[in-house]
XYZ file of C-alpha atoms in Angstrom:
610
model
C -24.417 -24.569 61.485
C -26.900 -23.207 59.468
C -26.355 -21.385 56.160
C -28.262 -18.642 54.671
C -30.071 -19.719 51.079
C -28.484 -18.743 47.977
C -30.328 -15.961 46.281
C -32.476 -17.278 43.408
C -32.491 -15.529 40.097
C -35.655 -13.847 40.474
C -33.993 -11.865 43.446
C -31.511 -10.117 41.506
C -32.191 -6.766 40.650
C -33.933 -6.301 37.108
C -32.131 -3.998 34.801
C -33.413 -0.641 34.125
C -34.532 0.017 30.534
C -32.467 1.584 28.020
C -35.099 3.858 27.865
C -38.406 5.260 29.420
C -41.086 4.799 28.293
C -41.709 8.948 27.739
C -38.652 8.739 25.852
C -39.761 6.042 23.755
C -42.717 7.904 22.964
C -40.898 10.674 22.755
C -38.342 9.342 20.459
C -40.756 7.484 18.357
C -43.151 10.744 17.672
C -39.471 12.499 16.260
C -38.478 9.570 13.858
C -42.078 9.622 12.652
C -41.538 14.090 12.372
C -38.547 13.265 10.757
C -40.108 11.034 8.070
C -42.642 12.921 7.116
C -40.514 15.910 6.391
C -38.424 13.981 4.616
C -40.825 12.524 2.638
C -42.768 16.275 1.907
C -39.302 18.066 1.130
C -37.968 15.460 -1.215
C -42.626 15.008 -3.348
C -41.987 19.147 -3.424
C -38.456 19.367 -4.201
C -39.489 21.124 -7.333
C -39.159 24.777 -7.395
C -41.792 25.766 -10.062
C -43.958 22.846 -9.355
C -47.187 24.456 -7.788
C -47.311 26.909 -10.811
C -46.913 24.239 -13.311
C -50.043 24.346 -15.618
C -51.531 26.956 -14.873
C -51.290 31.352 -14.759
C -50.640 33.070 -11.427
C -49.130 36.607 -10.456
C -48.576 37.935 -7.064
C -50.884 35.283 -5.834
C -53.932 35.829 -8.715
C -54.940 33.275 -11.000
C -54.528 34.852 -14.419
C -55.708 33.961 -17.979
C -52.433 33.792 -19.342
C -50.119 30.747 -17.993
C -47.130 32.969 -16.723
C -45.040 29.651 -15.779
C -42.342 29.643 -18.596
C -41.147 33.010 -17.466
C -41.436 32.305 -13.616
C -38.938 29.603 -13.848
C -36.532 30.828 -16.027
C -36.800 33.948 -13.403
C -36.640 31.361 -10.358
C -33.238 29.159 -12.561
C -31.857 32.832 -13.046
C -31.357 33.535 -9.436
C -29.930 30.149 -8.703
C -27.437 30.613 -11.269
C -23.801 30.290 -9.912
C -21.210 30.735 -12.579
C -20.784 32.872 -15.437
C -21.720 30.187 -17.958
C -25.010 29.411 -16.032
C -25.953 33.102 -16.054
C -25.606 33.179 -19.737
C -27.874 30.054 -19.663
C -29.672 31.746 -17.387
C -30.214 35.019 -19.577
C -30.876 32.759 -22.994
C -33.944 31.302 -20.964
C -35.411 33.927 -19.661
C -35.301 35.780 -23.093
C -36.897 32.780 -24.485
C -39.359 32.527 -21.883
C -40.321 36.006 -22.109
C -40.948 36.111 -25.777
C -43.310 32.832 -25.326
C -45.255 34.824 -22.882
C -45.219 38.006 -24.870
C -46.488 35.898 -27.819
C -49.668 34.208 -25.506
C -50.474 37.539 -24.865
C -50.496 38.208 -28.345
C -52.863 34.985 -29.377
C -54.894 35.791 -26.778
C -55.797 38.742 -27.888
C -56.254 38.291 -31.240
C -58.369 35.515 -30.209
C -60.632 38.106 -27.818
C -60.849 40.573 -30.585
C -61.900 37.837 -32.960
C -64.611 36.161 -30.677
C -65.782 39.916 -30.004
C -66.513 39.841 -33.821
C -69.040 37.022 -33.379
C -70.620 37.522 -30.740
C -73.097 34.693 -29.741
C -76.801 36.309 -30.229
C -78.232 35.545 -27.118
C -80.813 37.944 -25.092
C -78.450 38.774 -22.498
C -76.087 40.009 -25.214
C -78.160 42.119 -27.396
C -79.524 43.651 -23.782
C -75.687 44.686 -23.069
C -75.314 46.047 -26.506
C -78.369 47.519 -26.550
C -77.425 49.149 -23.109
C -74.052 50.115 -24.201
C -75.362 51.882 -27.435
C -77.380 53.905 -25.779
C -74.652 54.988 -23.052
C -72.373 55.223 -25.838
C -74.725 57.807 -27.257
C -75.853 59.674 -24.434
C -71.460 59.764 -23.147
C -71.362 61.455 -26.828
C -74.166 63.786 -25.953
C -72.679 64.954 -22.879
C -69.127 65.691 -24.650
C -71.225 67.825 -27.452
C -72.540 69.988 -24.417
C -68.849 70.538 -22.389
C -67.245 71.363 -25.841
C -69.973 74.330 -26.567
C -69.863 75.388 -22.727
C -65.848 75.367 -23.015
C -65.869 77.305 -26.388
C -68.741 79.752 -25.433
C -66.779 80.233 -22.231
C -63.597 80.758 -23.612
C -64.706 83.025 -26.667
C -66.389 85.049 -24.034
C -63.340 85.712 -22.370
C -61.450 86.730 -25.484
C -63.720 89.408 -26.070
C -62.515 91.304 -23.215
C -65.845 91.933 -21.775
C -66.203 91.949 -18.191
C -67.812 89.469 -16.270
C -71.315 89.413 -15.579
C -74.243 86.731 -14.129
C -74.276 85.108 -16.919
C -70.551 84.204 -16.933
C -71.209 82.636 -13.908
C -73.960 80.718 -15.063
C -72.067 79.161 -18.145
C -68.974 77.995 -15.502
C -71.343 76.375 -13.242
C -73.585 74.920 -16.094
C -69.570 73.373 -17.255
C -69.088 71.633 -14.137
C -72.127 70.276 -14.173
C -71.677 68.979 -17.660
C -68.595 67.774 -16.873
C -69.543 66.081 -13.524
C -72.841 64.257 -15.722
C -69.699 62.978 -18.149
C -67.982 61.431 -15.945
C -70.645 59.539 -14.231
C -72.196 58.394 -17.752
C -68.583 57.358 -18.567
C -68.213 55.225 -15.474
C -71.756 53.680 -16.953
C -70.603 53.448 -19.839
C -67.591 51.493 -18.741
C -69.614 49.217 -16.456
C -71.865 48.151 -19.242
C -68.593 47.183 -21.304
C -68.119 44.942 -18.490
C -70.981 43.520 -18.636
C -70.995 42.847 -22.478
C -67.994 41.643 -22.337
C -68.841 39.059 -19.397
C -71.939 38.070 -21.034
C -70.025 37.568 -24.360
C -67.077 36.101 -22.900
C -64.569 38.602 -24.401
C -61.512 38.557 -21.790
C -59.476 41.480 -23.660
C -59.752 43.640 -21.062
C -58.171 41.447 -18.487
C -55.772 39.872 -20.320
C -54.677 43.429 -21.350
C -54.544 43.927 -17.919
C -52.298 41.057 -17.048
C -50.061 42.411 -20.310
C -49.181 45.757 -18.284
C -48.865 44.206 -15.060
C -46.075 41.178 -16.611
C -44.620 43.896 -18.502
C -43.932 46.089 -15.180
C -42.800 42.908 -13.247
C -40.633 42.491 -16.166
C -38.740 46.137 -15.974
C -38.287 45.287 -12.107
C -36.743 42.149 -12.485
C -34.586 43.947 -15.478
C -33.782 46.620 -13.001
C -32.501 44.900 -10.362
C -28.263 44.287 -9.766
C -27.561 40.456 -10.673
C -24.257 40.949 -9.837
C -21.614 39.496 -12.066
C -20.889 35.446 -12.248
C -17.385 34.262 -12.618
C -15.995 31.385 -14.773
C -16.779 27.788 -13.698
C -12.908 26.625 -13.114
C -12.502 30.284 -11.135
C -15.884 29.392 -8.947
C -15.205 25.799 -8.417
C -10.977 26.659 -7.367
C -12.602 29.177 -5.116
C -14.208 26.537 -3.421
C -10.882 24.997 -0.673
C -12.247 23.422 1.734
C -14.784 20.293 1.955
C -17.615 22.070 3.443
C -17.918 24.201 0.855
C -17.541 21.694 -1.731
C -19.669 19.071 0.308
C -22.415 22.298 -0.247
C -21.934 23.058 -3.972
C -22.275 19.338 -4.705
C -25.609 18.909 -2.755
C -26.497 22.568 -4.442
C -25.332 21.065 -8.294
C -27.618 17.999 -7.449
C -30.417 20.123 -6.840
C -30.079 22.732 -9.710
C -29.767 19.834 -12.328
C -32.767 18.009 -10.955
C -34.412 21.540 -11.130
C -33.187 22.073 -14.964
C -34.521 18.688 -15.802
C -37.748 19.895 -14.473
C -37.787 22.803 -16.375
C -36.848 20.997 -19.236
C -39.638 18.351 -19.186
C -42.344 21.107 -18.419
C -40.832 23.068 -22.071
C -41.224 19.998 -23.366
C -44.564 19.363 -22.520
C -45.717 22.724 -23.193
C -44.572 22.132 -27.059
C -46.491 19.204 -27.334
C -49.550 21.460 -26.011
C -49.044 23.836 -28.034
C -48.698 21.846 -30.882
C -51.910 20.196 -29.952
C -53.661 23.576 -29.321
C -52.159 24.598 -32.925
C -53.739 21.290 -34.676
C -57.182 21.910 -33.082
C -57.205 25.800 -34.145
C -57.005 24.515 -37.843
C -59.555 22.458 -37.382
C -61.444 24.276 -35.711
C -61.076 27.803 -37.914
C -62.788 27.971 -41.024
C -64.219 28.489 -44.032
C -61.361 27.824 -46.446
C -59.907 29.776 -49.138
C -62.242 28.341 -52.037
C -65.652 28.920 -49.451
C -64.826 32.234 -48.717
C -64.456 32.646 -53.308
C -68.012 30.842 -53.710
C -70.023 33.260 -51.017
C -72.018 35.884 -52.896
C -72.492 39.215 -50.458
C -69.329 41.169 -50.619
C -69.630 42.420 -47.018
C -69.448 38.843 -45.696
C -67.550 37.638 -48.112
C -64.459 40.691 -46.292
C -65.523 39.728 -43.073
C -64.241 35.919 -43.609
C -61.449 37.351 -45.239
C -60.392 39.310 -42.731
C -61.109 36.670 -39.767
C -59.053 34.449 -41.979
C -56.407 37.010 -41.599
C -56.247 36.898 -37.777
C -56.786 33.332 -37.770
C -54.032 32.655 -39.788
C -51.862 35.342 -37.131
C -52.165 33.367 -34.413
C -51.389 29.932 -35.956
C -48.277 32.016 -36.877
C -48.159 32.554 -33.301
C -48.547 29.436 -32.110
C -45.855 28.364 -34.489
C -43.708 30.813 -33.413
C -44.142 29.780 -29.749
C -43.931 26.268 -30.446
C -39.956 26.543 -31.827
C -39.611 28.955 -28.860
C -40.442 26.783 -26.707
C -38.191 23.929 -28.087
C -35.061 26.162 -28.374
C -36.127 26.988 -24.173
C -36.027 22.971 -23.893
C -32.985 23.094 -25.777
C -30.901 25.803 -23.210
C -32.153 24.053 -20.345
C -30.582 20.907 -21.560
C -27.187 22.430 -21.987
C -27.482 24.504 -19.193
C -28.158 20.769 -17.566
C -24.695 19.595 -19.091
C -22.767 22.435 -17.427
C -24.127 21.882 -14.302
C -22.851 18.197 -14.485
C -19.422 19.127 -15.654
C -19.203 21.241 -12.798
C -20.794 18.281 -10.564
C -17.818 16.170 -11.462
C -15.132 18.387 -11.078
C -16.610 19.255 -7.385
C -16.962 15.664 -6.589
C -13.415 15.204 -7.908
C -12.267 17.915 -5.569
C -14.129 16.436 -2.461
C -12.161 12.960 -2.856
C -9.088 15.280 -2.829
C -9.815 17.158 0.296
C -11.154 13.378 1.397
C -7.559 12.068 0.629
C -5.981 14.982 2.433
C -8.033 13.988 5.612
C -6.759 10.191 5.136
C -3.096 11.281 4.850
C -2.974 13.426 8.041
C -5.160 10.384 10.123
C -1.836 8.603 8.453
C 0.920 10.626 9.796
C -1.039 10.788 13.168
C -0.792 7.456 13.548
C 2.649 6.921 12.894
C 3.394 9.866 14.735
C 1.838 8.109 17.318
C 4.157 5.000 16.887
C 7.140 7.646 16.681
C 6.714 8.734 19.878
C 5.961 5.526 21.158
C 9.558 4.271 20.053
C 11.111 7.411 21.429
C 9.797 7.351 24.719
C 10.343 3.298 25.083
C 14.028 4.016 24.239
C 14.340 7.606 26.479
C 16.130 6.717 30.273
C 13.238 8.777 31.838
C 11.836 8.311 35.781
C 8.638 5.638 34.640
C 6.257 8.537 35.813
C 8.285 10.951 34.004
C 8.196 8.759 30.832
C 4.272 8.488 31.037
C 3.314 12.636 31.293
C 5.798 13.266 28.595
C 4.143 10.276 26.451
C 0.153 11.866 26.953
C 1.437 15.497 26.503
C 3.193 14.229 23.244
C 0.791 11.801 22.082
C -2.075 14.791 22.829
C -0.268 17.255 21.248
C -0.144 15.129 17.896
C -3.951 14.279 18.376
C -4.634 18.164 18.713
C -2.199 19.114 15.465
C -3.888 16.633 13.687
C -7.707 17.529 15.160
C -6.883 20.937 13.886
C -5.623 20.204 10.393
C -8.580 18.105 9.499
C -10.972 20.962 10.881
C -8.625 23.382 8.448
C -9.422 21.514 5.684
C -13.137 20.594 6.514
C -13.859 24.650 7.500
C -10.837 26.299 6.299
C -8.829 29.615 7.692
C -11.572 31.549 10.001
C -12.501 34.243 7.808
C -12.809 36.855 11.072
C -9.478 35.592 11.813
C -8.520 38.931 13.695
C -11.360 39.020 15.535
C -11.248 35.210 16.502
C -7.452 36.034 17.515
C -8.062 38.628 20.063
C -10.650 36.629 21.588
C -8.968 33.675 21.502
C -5.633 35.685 23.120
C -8.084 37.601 25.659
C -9.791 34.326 26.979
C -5.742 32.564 26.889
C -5.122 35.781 28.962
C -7.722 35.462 31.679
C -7.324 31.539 31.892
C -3.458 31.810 31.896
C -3.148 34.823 34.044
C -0.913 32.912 37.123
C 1.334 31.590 34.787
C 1.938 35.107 32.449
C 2.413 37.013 35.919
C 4.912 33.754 36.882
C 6.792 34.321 34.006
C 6.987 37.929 34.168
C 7.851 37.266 37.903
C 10.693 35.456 36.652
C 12.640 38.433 35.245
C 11.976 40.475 38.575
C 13.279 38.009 40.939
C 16.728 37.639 38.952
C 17.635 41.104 38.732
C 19.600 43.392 41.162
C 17.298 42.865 43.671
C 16.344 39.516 43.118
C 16.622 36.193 44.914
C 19.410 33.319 43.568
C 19.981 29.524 44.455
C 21.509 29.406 47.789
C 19.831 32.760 49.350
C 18.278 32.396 52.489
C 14.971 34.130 51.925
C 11.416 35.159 53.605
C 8.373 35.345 51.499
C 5.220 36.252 52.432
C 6.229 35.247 55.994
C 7.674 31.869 54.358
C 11.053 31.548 55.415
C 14.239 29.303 53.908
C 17.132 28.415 51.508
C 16.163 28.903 47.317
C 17.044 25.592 45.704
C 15.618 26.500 42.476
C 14.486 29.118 40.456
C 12.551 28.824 37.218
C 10.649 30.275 34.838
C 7.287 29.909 36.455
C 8.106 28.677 40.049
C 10.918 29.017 42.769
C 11.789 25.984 45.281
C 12.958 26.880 49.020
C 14.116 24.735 51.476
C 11.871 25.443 54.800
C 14.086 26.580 57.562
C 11.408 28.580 59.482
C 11.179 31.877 61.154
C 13.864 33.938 63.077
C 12.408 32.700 66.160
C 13.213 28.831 65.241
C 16.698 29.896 64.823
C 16.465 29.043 60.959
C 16.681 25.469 61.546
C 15.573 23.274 58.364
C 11.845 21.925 58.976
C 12.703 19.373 55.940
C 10.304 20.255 53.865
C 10.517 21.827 50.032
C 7.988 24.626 49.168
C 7.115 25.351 45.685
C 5.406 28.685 45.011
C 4.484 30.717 41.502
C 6.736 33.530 41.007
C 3.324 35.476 40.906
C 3.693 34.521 44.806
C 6.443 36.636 45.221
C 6.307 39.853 43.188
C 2.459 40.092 44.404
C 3.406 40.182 47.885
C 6.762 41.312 49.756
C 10.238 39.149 49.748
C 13.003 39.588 51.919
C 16.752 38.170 50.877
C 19.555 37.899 53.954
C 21.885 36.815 51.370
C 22.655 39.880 49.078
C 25.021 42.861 49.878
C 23.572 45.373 52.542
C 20.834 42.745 53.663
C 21.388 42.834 57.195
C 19.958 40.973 59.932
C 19.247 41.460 63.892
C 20.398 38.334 65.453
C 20.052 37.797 69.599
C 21.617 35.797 72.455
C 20.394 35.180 75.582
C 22.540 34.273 78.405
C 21.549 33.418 81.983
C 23.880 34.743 84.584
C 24.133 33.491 88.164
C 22.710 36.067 90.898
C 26.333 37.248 92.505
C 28.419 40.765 92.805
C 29.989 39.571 90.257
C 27.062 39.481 87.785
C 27.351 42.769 86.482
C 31.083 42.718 85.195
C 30.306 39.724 83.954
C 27.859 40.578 81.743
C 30.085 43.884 80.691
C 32.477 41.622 79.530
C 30.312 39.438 77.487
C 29.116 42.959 76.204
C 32.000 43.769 75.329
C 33.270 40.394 73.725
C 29.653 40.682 71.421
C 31.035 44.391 70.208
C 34.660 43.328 69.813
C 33.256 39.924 67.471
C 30.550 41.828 65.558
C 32.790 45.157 65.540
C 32.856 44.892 61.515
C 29.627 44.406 60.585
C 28.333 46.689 62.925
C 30.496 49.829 61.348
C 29.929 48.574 57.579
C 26.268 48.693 58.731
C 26.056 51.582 60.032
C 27.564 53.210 57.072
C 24.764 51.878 54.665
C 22.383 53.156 56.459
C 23.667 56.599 56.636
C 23.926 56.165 53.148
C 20.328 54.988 52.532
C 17.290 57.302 52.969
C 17.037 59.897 55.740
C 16.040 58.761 58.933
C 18.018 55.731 59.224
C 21.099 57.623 59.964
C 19.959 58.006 63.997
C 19.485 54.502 64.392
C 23.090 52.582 66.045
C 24.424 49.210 64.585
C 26.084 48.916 68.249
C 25.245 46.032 70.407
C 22.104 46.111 72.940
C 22.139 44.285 76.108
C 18.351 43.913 77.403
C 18.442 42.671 81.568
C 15.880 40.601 82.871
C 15.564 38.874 86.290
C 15.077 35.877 86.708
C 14.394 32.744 89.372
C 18.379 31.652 88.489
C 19.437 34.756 88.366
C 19.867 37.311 85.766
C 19.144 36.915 82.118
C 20.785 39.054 79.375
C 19.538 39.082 76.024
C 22.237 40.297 73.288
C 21.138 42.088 69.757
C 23.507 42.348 67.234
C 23.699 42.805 64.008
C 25.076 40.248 61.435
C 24.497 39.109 57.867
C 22.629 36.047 57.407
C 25.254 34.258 55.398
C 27.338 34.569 58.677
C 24.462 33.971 61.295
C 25.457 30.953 62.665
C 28.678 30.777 62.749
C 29.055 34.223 64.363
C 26.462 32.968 66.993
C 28.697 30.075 67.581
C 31.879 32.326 67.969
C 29.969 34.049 70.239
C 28.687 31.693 72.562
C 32.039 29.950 72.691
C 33.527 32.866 73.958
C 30.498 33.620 76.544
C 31.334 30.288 77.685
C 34.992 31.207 78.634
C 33.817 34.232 80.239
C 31.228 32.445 82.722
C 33.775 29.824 83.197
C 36.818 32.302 84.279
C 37.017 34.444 87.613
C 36.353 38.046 87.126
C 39.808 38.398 88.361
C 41.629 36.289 85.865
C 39.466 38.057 83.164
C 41.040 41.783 84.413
């Protein structure tokens, strides 16, 4: 017999790759994203560090270096208790009066260099230029003032006007209109002087009015009002927020340090800048004593006066400087206390997390031992062990997200959502519930009522809080016989639709025979007499019947709780069908009565029977 060759290893199918090869591009071109912004956000972590060195103000270089003030203004904001906004205030008064003061060197400095001017062509051509403006702007004042006082001791006179009234206005707004435009030359030609000298005063002045209005804005504007460090840090409960403060402490203190090394530095600038300015500024004292001309001998004097102001500056900015290092440092300090204590808290709320994974475990082992030692049905044993065991996982799921996240803070909000969506997703078993209540009042249904619901038929064998068990026993047509099988509805089943109980007081029932009567001249007493043997046995019911529904609503007082006898023919002979009414508690055993005594009657002569 021959046998089929066993598959080598090269047939077997080849695994598919982990991944595609799109993904792995894919993937790889993320990680490398993900590197580089690591790498960017953690080289520019500093806050100040692109102004560092250098002025700028609302995006325009600027003469002065405005970064002292810009990061005490930038540390200000990120301030987070009340001891770092007192820090915060120290340094930005600090760093204010350092700036205040470089305004002031600088110009002192400008107003010096204006008095030695280099003498170069281009400068004596801009004085030259702006003497002669300057004289000509004073010319054109000298003619409005004697067109404004001729005009105006004209009109005091009282004299009416004339031509020549006219004349003098228009000859004023003339004059007027040539001042302004020599003016505007006049200021242009500064400009130039000033460029071709390289006196900055203007601009720094400039810069002076627009720092000092930045200033008054950022004065202006609500702070809002820190609280204590242990109040802040208690405030923070749950690990999320703490996990954020700690992350936010790293980053201030790594910011402070920053700010600390650039006051730092800026001393030691300063300091240089202060050594080179005595070097550089001269004559001394006993050289300005030895020079002969009395005019020059007051101009030294006097630019030994100014230079001697802004060393005094630059001295002054120099310990202002230091005592900015110095608040930055202890504002540092704070801002490690309160790293501790927050990191202190997070091992707490860490613990807390530990102990409840703790009792969820051996509340798992609890239930464990419970259910091993419970005399439960093996299936029975195993829902009630995964509902329990879930319900543990789900108490303890929600505890650790309590103390990760906390209480919601919408929580009423969050409530009636959560309650509206329970609502909607739990609507069978509310209405089953509320079901419950209608089916075991008055009117209700109770264990051992023979019942029809929604055209389901049978015998309650249960009713609970969210279902109700019948034992199938068919329609009225199957004679009510049990079809052995249990149906289990919602209660929702029942009060949605209609339910009909045989069982309860004034529930009655039609309930029929049908007997087959041989074809004889005999056939009509006989079936009188079974008539009348069906009115005799259901005499009773039929006049308690018969009552209630007199009693009941109108209408159903014309209808008769009598016996009917329906006649049919028949191949055999005559068939009689028999209606009467009975309560379905009794049905079958006053059908039973009945038929036994039909049976007599067919089985007895008509005579014997009169």
């Amino acid at each position: 017999m021959a046998t089929s060759p066993a598959p080598s290893a090269a047939a077997k199918p080849a695994r598919s790759p982990v991944f595609s090869k799109p993904r792995l591009v894919a993937l790889l071109v993320l990680a490398a994203l993900f590197v580089v912004c690591v790498v960017f956000s953690w080289t520019s972590s500093s806050p100040f560090s692109a102004t560092r060195g250098s002025g700028f103000q609302r995006g325009k270089r600027t003469l002065i270096d405005l970064t002292p003030w810009q990061t005490a203004q930038t540390l200000d904001a990120l301030a987070v208790t009340a001891e770092e906004a007192e820090y915060g205030r120290d340094a930005l008064r600090l760093a204010d009066h350092d700036v205040d003061q470089a305004f002031a060197a600088a110009l002192r400095q400008a107003a010096l260099q204006s008095t030695h001017r280099p003498d170069t062509p281009d400068v004596k051509a801009a004085q030259q230029k702006v003497q002669e403006l300057q004289d000509v702007v004073a010319q054109d004042q000298a003619i409005v003032n004697s067109l404004t006082s001729g005009l105006a001791s004209k009109s005091q006179s009282g004299k009416s006007a004339s031509q020549s009234d006219s004349d003098i206005s228009d000859d004023l707004e003339v004059a007027k209109a040539q001042f302004d435009l020599d003016t505007n030359e006049l200021s242009d030609a500064q400009h130039e002087l000033d460029r071709a000298s390289g006196d900055n005063s203007a601009q720094i002045q400039a810069e002076l009015t627009a720092h000092q209005a930045a200033q008054k804005e950022y004065e202006s504007q609500n702070h809002g009002t820190a609280e204590v460090a242990a109040i802040s840090v208690n405030r923070r409960g749950t690990l999320a927020s703490r996990i954020s403060g700690w992350f936010g402490q790293i980053s201030r203190s790594r910011a402070l340090q920053q700010a600390q090394q650039q006051a730092q530095t800026e001393a030691a600038a300063l300091t240089q800048q202060e050594k080179a300015l005595e070097a550089k500024y001269g004559p001394t004292e006993n050289e300005i004593g030895t020079t002969g001309n009395r005019a020059v001998r007051l101009a030294a004097i006097r630019d030994r006066g100014a230079e001697r102001q802004i060393l005094a500056i630059y001295n002054d900015r120099i310990q202002t400087v230091q005592q900015l290092a110095s608040v930055y440092g202890k504002w540092t300090a704070q801002v490690q206390v309160q790293h501790g204590i927050v990191g202190r808290l997070i091992l707490q709320s860490c613990s807390v997390i530990l102990i409840i994974l703790i009792c969820m475990l051996l509340a798992g082992a609890l239930v464990n031992q419970i259910m091993d030692r419970a005399a439960l049905e093996r299936r029975q044993s195993q829902t009630l062990r995964s509902v329990l065991q879930l319900g543990v996982q789900v108490i303890g799921v929600v505890l650790i997200l309590l103390v990760i996240f906390g209480t919601p803070q919408e929580t009423p909000t969050i409530l009636g959502l959560a309650t509206a969506a329970l609502t909607i997703a739990l609507q069978d078993y509310i209405l089953a519930f509320l079901g419950w209540f209608a089916l075991m009042g008055k009117n209700g249904i109770h264990v051992g009522d023979w019942v029809e619901i929604n055209g389901v038929g049978g015998e309650v064998t249960e009713v609970g809080l969210f279902t109700t068990t019948l034992l199938e026993t068919g329609t009225l047509e199957d004679k009510g016989h049990p079809t052995g099988r249990r149906i289990t509805f919602m209660n929702g089943f029942a009060i949605r639709g209609t339910y009909f109980n045989f069982s309860t007081s004034g529930q009655w029932m039609w309930d029929e025979i049908s007997v087959n009567v041989p074809a004889s001249p005999e056939a009509p007493a006989t079936i009188e007499r079974i008539h009348q043997a069906v009115a005799q046995a259901t005499a009773e019911n039929a006049h308690l019947a018969g009552q209630e529904w007199q009693r009941g609503a109108r209408g159903l007082g014309r209808f008769s709780a009598e016996p009917v006898v329906n006649l049919r023919p028949s191949s055999s002979g005559i068939d009689a069908q028999i209606r009467y009414v009975t309560r379905a508690s009794e049905r079958f055993d006053l059908r039973n009565r009945i038929y036994q005594q039909v049976v007599e009657l067919l089985q007895r002569p008509a005579q014997q029977a009169n």
